[in-house]
Short mmCIF file of C-alpha atoms in Angstrom, two decimals:
data_model
loop_
_atom_site.label_atom_id
_atom_site.label_comp_id
_atom_site.label_asym_id
_atom_site.label_seq_id
_atom_site.Cartn_x
_atom_site.Cartn_y
_atom_site.Cartn_z
CA MET V 1 9.36 -5.77 -18.97
CA GLU V 2 10.02 -4.64 -15.23
CA HIS V 3 9.98 -1.66 -13.79
CA SER V 4 11.01 -1.14 -9.93
CA ILE V 5 8.36 0.97 -7.38
CA SER V 6 10.30 4.42 -7.80
CA GLU V 7 9.73 4.23 -11.60
CA VAL V 8 6.11 2.75 -11.14
CA ALA V 9 5.47 5.90 -8.91
CA ARG V 10 7.18 8.42 -11.24
CA MET V 11 5.38 7.45 -14.38
CA SER V 12 2.03 7.68 -12.09
CA GLY V 13 1.94 10.73 -10.06
CA LEU V 14 1.68 8.04 -7.23
CA THR V 15 4.01 7.59 -4.16
CA PRO V 16 5.59 4.40 -3.05
CA ARG V 17 4.51 4.85 -0.04
CA THR V 18 0.70 4.71 -1.04
CA LEU V 19 2.04 1.55 -3.84
CA ARG V 20 2.48 -0.34 -0.63
CA HIS V 21 -0.44 0.39 0.77
CA TYR V 22 -2.42 -1.44 -2.34
CA ASP V 23 -0.10 -3.89 -1.90
CA ASP V 24 -1.10 -4.37 2.00
CA ILE V 25 -4.53 -3.92 0.88
CA GLY V 26 -4.53 -6.70 -1.74
CA LEU V 27 -5.20 -3.80 -4.68
CA LEU V 28 -2.68 -4.12 -6.32
CA ARG V 29 0.60 -6.79 -6.03
CA PRO V 30 3.63 -6.50 -7.31
CA ALA V 31 4.18 -9.08 -10.13
CA ARG V 32 7.16 -10.11 -7.84
CA THR V 33 9.13 -9.23 -4.49
CA ALA V 34 12.94 -9.68 -4.43
CA GLY V 35 14.70 -10.99 -1.25
CA ASN V 36 15.84 -8.01 -0.63
CA GLY V 37 11.66 -6.48 -0.30
CA TYR V 38 11.77 -4.92 -3.47
CA ARG V 39 8.72 -4.89 -5.58
CA TRP V 40 8.75 -5.27 -9.58
CA TYR V 41 5.45 -4.49 -11.65
CA GLY V 42 4.45 -5.76 -14.97
CA ARG V 43 2.61 -4.80 -17.47
CA ARG V 44 -0.62 -6.79 -16.29
CA GLU V 45 0.56 -4.60 -13.11
CA LEU V 46 0.50 -1.28 -14.84
CA LEU V 47 -3.04 -1.92 -16.57
CA ARG V 48 -4.94 -2.71 -13.42
CA LEU V 49 -2.69 0.08 -11.66
CA GLN V 50 -4.73 2.20 -14.75
CA ARG V 51 -7.92 0.82 -13.99
CA ILE V 52 -6.67 1.82 -9.83
CA LEU V 53 -6.86 5.28 -11.38
CA PHE V 54 -9.82 5.72 -13.79
CA LEU V 55 -11.83 4.32 -10.79
CA ARG V 56 -10.56 6.47 -8.17
CA GLU V 57 -11.29 9.47 -10.51
CA LEU V 58 -14.47 8.42 -10.76
CA GLY V 59 -14.79 8.74 -6.56
CA VAL V 60 -15.15 4.88 -6.36
CA PRO V 61 -13.71 4.06 -2.43
CA LEU V 62 -10.80 2.03 -2.23
CA ALA V 63 -13.12 -0.36 -1.05
CA ARG V 64 -14.58 -0.99 -3.30
CA ILE V 65 -12.64 -0.51 -6.18
CA ASN V 66 -10.81 -4.12 -5.80
CA GLY V 67 -13.82 -6.07 -5.92
CA LEU V 68 -14.40 -3.70 -9.24
CA LEU V 69 -11.45 -5.30 -10.62
CA ASP V 70 -11.76 -9.11 -9.55
CA GLY V 71 -14.72 -9.36 -10.83
CA ASP V 72 -14.06 -8.03 -14.83
CA GLY V 73 -12.87 -10.79 -16.55
CA ASP V 74 -12.29 -8.32 -19.71
CA ASP V 75 -10.08 -5.80 -19.61
CA VAL V 76 -11.09 -3.71 -22.87
CA ALA V 77 -15.03 -4.37 -21.72
CA ALA V 78 -14.29 -2.27 -18.25
CA LEU V 79 -12.25 0.13 -20.20
CA ARG V 80 -14.58 0.62 -22.24
CA ARG V 81 -17.76 1.03 -19.39
CA HIS V 82 -14.48 3.03 -17.31
CA ARG V 83 -14.44 5.96 -20.56
CA GLU V 84 -18.58 5.87 -20.69
CA ASP V 85 -18.15 7.28 -17.27
CA LEU V 86 -15.49 9.64 -17.77
CA LEU V 87 -17.64 11.18 -20.50
CA SER V 88 -20.33 11.14 -17.87
CA GLN V 89 -18.91 13.12 -15.94
CA ARG V 90 -17.48 14.83 -18.76
CA ASP V 91 -20.52 16.10 -20.19
CA ARG V 92 -22.14 17.53 -16.23
CA LEU V 93 -18.65 19.21 -15.99
CA ASP V 94 -18.85 21.20 -19.19
CA GLU V 95 -22.51 22.25 -18.26
CA VAL V 96 -21.92 23.00 -15.10
CA ILE V 97 -18.81 25.53 -16.59
CA ARG V 98 -20.79 26.74 -19.01
CA THR V 99 -23.82 27.43 -16.38
CA VAL V 100 -20.64 29.27 -14.35
CA ASP V 101 -19.49 31.22 -17.33
CA ARG V 102 -22.78 32.31 -18.32
CA THR V 103 -23.89 34.07 -14.53
CA ILE V 104 -19.78 35.18 -15.04
CA ALA V 105 -20.60 37.45 -18.53
CA ASP V 106 -25.01 38.52 -16.32
CA LEU V 107 -22.45 40.41 -13.56
CA THR V 108 -20.24 41.68 -15.03
CA GLY V 109 -22.87 43.24 -18.13
CA GLN V 110 -21.37 41.50 -20.71
CA ALA V 111 -25.07 39.38 -21.47
CA HIS V 112 -28.23 38.88 -19.90
CA LEU V 113 -29.08 35.89 -17.45
CA SER V 114 -32.24 34.59 -17.98
CA GLU V 115 -33.70 32.68 -14.32
CA GLU V 116 -33.97 29.70 -15.97
CA GLU V 117 -30.73 29.60 -17.54
CA PHE V 118 -29.01 30.32 -13.74
CA PHE V 119 -29.80 26.62 -13.15
CA THR V 120 -29.37 25.06 -15.79
CA GLY V 121 -25.92 23.45 -14.32
CA LEU V 122 -27.99 23.06 -11.08
CA ALA V 123 -30.51 21.04 -12.36
CA ARG V 124 -28.65 18.73 -14.14
CA ARG V 125 -27.17 17.84 -10.39
CA ARG V 126 -30.08 17.65 -9.09
CA ASP V 127 -31.39 15.22 -12.01
CA GLU V 128 -28.56 13.13 -11.77
CA LEU V 129 -29.01 12.56 -7.80
CA ARG V 130 -32.73 11.89 -8.36
CA GLN V 131 -31.84 9.51 -10.20
CA ASP V 132 -29.15 7.44 -8.56
CA LEU V 133 -31.96 7.91 -5.66
CA GLU V 134 -34.40 6.28 -7.68
CA ALA V 135 -32.43 3.24 -9.01
CA ARG V 136 -30.99 2.62 -4.97
CA TYR V 137 -34.11 3.02 -3.47
CA GLY V 138 -37.42 2.60 -5.89
CA ALA V 139 -39.81 5.31 -7.60
CA ASP V 140 -41.21 6.62 -3.92
CA ALA V 141 -37.81 8.74 -3.87
CA GLY V 142 -38.50 10.83 -7.24
CA LYS V 143 -42.11 11.45 -6.28
CA HIS V 144 -40.35 12.58 -3.38
CA PHE V 145 -38.18 15.22 -4.98
CA ALA V 146 -41.60 16.34 -6.87
CA ALA V 147 -43.23 17.20 -3.64
CA ALA V 148 -39.75 19.72 -2.88
CA ASP V 149 -39.33 20.82 -6.15
CA ALA V 150 -42.93 22.72 -5.44
CA VAL V 151 -41.38 23.96 -2.82
CA THR V 152 -37.97 24.62 -3.89
CA GLY V 153 -39.31 25.53 -7.26
CA ARG V 154 -40.54 28.79 -5.88
CA TRP V 155 -37.22 30.30 -4.99
CA THR V 156 -35.85 33.17 -6.52
CA ARG V 157 -31.64 33.04 -7.26
CA GLN V 158 -31.21 34.68 -3.94
CA GLU V 159 -32.43 32.23 -2.02
CA HIS V 160 -31.21 29.17 -3.74
CA GLU V 161 -27.52 31.26 -3.32
CA GLN V 162 -28.01 31.42 0.21
CA ALA V 163 -28.90 28.09 0.62
CA ALA V 164 -26.62 26.78 -1.13
CA ALA V 165 -23.92 28.82 0.84
CA HIS V 166 -25.70 27.88 3.82
CA GLY V 167 -24.60 24.17 2.65
CA ARG V 168 -21.26 24.98 1.86
CA ARG V 169 -20.67 26.58 5.23
CA LEU V 170 -22.02 23.63 6.99
CA LEU V 171 -19.75 21.11 5.58
CA ARG V 172 -16.80 23.75 6.24
CA ARG V 173 -18.31 22.69 9.25
CA LEU V 174 -18.30 19.65 9.49
CA SER V 175 -15.08 19.42 8.22
CA GLU V 176 -13.06 20.97 10.92
CA ALA V 177 -15.10 18.38 13.46
CA ARG V 178 -13.66 16.19 11.10
CA SER V 179 -9.76 17.47 11.07
CA GLY V 180 -10.46 18.66 14.95
CA GLY V 181 -10.22 14.73 15.57
CA LEU V 182 -14.21 14.85 16.37
CA ALA V 183 -15.83 11.31 15.95
CA PRO V 184 -18.60 10.92 13.67
CA ASP V 185 -20.91 9.57 16.39
CA SER V 186 -20.65 12.04 19.08
CA ILE V 187 -22.72 14.51 20.59
CA ALA V 188 -20.57 17.72 19.45
CA VAL V 189 -21.18 16.64 15.57
CA LEU V 190 -24.41 15.07 16.09
CA ASP V 191 -26.39 18.27 16.98
CA LEU V 192 -24.33 19.92 13.68
CA MET V 193 -25.99 16.66 11.74
CA SER V 194 -29.32 18.20 12.72
CA GLU V 195 -28.66 20.83 10.14
CA HIS V 196 -27.90 19.08 7.55
CA TYR V 197 -30.31 16.44 8.09
CA GLN V 198 -32.76 19.81 7.95
CA GLY V 199 -30.46 20.60 5.10
CA ILE V 200 -31.54 17.66 3.12
CA ARG V 201 -35.59 17.49 3.79
CA LEU V 202 -35.45 20.42 1.67
CA LEU V 203 -34.84 18.77 -1.38
CA TRP V 204 -35.95 15.48 -0.11
CA PRO V 205 -38.35 14.87 2.84
CA ALA V 206 -36.33 11.79 4.01
CA ASP V 207 -37.12 9.70 6.74
CA ALA V 208 -34.83 7.60 9.48
CA ALA V 209 -34.65 4.71 6.56
CA ALA V 210 -33.99 6.72 3.47
CA TYR V 211 -31.22 9.73 5.86
CA HIS V 212 -29.72 6.65 6.60
CA ALA V 213 -29.35 5.33 3.25
CA LEU V 214 -28.18 8.24 2.35
CA ALA V 215 -24.42 7.54 3.23
CA ASP V 216 -23.85 4.87 0.80
CA VAL V 217 -24.98 7.86 -2.07
CA VAL V 218 -22.77 10.12 0.10
CA THR V 219 -19.42 8.54 -1.05
CA GLY V 220 -20.66 6.35 -3.97
CA ASN V 221 -22.58 9.05 -6.55
CA PRO V 222 -19.32 10.76 -8.62
CA GLY V 223 -21.45 13.88 -8.48
CA GLN V 224 -22.22 14.63 -4.59
CA ARG V 225 -18.94 13.21 -3.76
CA ALA V 226 -16.98 15.34 -5.67
CA MET V 227 -19.05 18.69 -4.68
CA ILE V 228 -17.96 17.39 -0.48
CA GLU V 229 -14.53 16.86 -1.61
CA GLU V 230 -13.81 20.12 -2.87
CA ILE V 231 -14.66 21.07 0.46
CA ASP V 232 -12.27 18.78 2.66
CA PRO V 233 -11.34 15.44 0.15
CA LEU V 234 -11.37 13.57 3.08
CA LEU V 235 -14.64 14.24 4.60
CA PRO V 236 -17.19 11.71 2.37
CA PRO V 237 -16.87 9.05 4.77
CA TRP V 238 -16.57 10.49 7.65
CA LEU V 239 -19.55 12.13 6.54
CA ALA V 240 -21.09 9.30 5.17
CA SER V 241 -20.68 8.06 8.87
CA ALA V 242 -22.06 10.85 10.88
CA ILE V 243 -25.24 10.61 8.90
CA ARG V 244 -25.59 6.91 9.81
CA ALA V 245 -24.77 8.10 13.53
CA TYR V 246 -27.58 10.52 13.16
CA ALA V 247 -29.63 8.12 11.36
CA THR V 248 -29.75 5.55 14.07
CA ARG V 249 -29.13 7.60 16.66
CA ARG V 250 -31.43 11.00 16.70
CA LEU V 251 -33.78 9.36 14.35
CA GLY V 252 -34.85 6.22 15.52
CA TYR V 253 -33.49 4.13 12.76
CA THR V 254 -32.67 0.46 13.26
CA ALA V 255 -31.89 -1.99 10.26
CA SER V 256 -34.52 -4.81 8.97
#
């Protein structure tokens, strides 16, 4: 059975314009295009679209999805991997939600939250980032985290909250720069990125090469990408470009 582009849009929650864009970039071709230009989709195309949406939920950029899908010959095995990724994300979000609930209960006097419990969900996200960096850049990245832990481990709850609030404010300023049309490598943005770099060094003493590599984490790590998208859904790829520009122009990074 074939479905028109409007039917597929209705079923998937996408717009016809998005589906046409997917066709233009080779991500989702229709089963056939009629002589009048109408696109028609079959079951195979719907299954591919489902997997595209799964990967988008995981924060995978469109530019990477095509290669991932074309490299999977076994649809069932690929779906099982997607399911494991989704379960992992659900577990992480559930832990963060539980931490938020406990914090609300503490602030409203319904229960007392210990300092250690306050950071449970946040610590898990930090551990996931550490594991991602070690997988990408080796065990030395984990050693850097241990050094940073020696400093931030002495922070009070208020100091952690202040650092998090400062990070959100900076992301909002970067979002305003992006929406205002500033290029990621403009002088004004590079000046803002100096604050971003200093903030990163509080948690991870990254050199020029490591900071440049962090751009891949901003777009490729689901937890980090989701955190940034909460501020601005279009910010991650723009921020990644700004990180690379800062590493190159202000820190002297050169590709080996």
